[in-house]
Coordinates of N, CA and C in Angstrom, one line a residue:
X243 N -5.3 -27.0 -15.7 CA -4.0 -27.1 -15.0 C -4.3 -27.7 -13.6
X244 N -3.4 -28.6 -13.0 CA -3.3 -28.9 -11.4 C -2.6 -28.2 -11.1
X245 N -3.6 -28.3 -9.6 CA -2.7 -27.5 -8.4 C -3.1 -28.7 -7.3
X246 N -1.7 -29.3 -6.8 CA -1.7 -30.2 -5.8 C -2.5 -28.9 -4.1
X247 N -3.0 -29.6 -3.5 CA -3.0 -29.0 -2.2 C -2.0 -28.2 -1.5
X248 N -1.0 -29.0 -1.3 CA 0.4 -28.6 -1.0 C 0.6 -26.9 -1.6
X249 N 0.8 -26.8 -2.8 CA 0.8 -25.8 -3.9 C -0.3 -24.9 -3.5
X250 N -1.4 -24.7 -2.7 CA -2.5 -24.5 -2.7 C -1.6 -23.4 -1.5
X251 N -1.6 -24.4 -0.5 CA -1.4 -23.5 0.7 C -0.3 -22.7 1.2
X252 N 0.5 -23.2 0.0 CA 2.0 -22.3 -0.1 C 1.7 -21.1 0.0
X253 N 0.7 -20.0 -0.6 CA 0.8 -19.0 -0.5 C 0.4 -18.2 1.1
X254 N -0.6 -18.9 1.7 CA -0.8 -19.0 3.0 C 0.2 -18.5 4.0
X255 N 1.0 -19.5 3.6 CA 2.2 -19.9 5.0 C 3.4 -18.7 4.4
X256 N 3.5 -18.0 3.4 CA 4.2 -17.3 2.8 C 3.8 -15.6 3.4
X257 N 2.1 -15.7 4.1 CA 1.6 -14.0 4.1 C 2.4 -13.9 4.8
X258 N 2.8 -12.1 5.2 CA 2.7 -11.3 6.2 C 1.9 -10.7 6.9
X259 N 2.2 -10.1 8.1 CA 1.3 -9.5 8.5 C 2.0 -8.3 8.8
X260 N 1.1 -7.3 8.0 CA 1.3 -5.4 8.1 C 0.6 -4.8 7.7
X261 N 0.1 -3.2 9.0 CA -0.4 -2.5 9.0 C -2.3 -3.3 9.2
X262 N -2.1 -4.6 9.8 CA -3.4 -5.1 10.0 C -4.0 -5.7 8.9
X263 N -3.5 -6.1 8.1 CA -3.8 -6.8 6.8 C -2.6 -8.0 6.6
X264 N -3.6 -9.0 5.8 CA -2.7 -10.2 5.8 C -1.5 -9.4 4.0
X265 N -0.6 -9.7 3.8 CA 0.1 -9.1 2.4 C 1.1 -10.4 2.0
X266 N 0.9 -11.3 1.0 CA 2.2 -11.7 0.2 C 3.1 -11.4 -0.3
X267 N 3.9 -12.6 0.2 CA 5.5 -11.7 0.1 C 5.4 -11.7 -1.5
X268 N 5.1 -12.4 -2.4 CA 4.7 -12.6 -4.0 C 4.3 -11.3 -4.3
X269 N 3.7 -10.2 -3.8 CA 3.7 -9.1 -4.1 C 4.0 -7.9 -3.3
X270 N 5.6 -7.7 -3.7 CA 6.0 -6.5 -2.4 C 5.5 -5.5 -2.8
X271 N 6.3 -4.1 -2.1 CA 5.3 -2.9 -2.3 C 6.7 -2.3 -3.5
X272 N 5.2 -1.8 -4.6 CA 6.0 -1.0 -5.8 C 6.8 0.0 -5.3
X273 N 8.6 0.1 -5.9 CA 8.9 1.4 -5.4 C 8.1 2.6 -6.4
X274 N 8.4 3.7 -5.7 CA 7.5 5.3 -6.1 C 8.2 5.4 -7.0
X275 N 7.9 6.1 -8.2 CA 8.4 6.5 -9.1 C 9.5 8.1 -8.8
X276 N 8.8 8.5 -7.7 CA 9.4 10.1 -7.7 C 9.5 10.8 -8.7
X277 N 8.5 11.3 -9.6 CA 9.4 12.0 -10.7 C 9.4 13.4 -10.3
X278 N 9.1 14.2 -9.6 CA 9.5 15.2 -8.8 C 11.1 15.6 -8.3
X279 N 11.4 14.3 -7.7 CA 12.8 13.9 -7.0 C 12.7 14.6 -5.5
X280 N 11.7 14.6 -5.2 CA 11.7 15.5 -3.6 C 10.9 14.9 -2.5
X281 N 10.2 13.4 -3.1 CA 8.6 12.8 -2.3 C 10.0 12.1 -1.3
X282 N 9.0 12.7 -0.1 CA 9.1 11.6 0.9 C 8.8 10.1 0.8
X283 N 7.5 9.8 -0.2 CA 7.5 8.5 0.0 C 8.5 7.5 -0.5
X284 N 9.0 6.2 -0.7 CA 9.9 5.2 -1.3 C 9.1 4.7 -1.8
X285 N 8.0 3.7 -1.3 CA 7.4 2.5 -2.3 C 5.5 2.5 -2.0
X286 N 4.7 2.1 -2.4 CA 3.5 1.7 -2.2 C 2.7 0.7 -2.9
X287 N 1.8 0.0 -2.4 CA 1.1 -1.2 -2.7 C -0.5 -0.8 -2.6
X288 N -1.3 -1.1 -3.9 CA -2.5 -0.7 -3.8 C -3.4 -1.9 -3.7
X289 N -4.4 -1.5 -2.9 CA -5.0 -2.8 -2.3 C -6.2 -2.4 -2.8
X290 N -7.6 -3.5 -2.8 CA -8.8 -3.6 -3.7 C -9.3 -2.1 -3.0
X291 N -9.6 -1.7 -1.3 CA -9.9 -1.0 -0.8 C -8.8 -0.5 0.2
X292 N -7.8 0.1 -0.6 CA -7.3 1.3 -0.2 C -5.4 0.6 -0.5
X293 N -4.5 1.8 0.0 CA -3.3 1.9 -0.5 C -2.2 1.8 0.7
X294 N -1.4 1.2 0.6 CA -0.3 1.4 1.8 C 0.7 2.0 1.5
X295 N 1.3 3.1 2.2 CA 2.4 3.5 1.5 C 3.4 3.7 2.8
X296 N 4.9 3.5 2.8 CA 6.0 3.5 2.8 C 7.0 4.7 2.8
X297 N 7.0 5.1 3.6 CA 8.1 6.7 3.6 C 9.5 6.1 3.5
X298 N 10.4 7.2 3.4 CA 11.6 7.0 3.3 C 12.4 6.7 4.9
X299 N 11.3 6.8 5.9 CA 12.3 7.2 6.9 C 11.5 5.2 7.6
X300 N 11.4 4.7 6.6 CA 10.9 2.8 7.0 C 9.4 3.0 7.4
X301 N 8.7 4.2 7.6 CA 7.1 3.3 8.0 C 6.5 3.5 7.0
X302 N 5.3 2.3 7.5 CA 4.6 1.9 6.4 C 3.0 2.7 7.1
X303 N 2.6 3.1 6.5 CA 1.1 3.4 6.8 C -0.2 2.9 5.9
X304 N -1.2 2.3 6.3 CA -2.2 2.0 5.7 C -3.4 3.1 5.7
X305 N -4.1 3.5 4.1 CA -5.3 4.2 4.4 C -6.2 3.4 3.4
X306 N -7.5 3.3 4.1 CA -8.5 2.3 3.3 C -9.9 3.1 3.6
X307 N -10.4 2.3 2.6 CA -12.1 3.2 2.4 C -13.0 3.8 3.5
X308 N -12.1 2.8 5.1 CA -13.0 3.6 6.1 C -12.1 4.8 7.0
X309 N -10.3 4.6 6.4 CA -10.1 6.0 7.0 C -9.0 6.2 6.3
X310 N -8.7 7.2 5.1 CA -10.0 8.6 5.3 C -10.8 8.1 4.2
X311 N -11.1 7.4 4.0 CA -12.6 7.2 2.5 C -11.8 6.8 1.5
X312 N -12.6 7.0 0.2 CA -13.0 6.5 -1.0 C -12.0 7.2 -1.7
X313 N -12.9 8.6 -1.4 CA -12.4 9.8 -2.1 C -10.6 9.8 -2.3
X314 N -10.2 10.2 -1.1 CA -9.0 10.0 -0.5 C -8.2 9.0 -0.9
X315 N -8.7 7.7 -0.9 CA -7.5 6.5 -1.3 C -7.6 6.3 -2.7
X316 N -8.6 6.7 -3.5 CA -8.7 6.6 -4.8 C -7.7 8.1 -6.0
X317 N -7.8 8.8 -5.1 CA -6.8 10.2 -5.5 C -5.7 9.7 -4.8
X318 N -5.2 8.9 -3.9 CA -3.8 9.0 -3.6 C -3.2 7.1 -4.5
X319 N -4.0 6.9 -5.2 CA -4.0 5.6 -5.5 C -3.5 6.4 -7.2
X320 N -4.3 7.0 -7.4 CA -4.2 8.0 -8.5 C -2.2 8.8 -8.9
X321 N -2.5 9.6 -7.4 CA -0.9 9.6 -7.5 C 0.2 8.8 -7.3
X322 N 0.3 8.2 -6.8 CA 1.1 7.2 -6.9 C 1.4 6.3 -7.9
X323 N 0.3 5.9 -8.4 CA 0.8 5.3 -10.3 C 1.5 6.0 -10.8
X324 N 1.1 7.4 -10.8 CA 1.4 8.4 -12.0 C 2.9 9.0 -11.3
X325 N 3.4 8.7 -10.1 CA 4.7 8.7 -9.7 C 5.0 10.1 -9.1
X326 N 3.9 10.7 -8.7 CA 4.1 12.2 -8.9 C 3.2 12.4 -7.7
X327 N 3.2 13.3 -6.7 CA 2.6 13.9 -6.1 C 2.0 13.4 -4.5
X328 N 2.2 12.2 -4.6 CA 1.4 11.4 -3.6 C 1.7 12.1 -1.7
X329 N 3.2 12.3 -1.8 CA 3.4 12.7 -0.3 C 2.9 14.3 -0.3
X330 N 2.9 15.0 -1.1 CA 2.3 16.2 -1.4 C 0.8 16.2 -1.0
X331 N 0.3 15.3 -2.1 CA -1.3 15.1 -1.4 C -1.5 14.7 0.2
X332 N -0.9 13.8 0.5 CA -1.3 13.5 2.5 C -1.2 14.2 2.9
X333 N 0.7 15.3 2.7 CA 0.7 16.3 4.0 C -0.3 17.7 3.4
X334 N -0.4 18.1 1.9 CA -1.6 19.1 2.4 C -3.0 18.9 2.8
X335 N -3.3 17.5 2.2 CA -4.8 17.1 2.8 C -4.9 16.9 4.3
X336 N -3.8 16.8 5.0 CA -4.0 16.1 6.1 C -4.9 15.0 6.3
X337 N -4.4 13.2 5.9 CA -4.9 12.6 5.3 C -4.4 11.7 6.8
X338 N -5.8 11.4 7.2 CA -5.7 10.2 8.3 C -5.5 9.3 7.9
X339 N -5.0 8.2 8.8 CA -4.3 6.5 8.0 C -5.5 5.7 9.3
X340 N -5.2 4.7 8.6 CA -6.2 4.0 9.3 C -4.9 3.2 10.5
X341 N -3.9 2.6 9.6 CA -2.9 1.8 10.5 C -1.4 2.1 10.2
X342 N -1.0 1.8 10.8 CA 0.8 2.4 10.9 C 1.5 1.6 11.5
X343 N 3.0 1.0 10.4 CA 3.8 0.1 10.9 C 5.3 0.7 11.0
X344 N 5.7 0.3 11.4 CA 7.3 0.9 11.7 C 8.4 -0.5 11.3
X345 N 7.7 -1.3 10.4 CA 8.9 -2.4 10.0 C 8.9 -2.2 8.6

């Protein structure tokens, strides 16, 4: 298949910038499934190393492998697929973010 240049760099000129990571608008953040019906979070996007998640009250927080770890973004990467649990896990872990946006 071709890809003209042009076509190349469309995706480029398309990123955002949030929470200190470059993010395509081609892939917004999943809304949460909530099946609880009680999570504070709205939506999240899981990244190679680590997850950004999205509260209901608009910010967005980033946690990645260097804060709080592996452990941590891989269990909250965990709940949030499964639609269940995720704002439960940060507030009793007390789960540091690495970055934090408010758009």
């Amino acid at each position: 298949m071709f890809f003209s240049p042009a076509r190349q760099i469309l995706p480029l000129a398309n990123a955002l910038h949030c929470c200190g990571r470059t993010t395509q608008k081609e892939f917004p953040m999943q809304p949460y499934r909530n099946l609880a019906g009680n999570s504070g979070v709205s939506a999240f996007e899981i990244l190679s190393d680590g997850i950004r998640v999205r509260f209901a009250n608009g910010t967005t927080y980033l946690y990645d492998y260097e804060t709080p770890g592996r452990a941590h973004v891989e269990a909250m990467k965990r709940h949030a697929r499964a639609g269940r649990g995720l704002s439960s896990y940060i507030s009793q872990s007390h789960v540091p973010y690495a970055d934090k946006s408010d758009r």
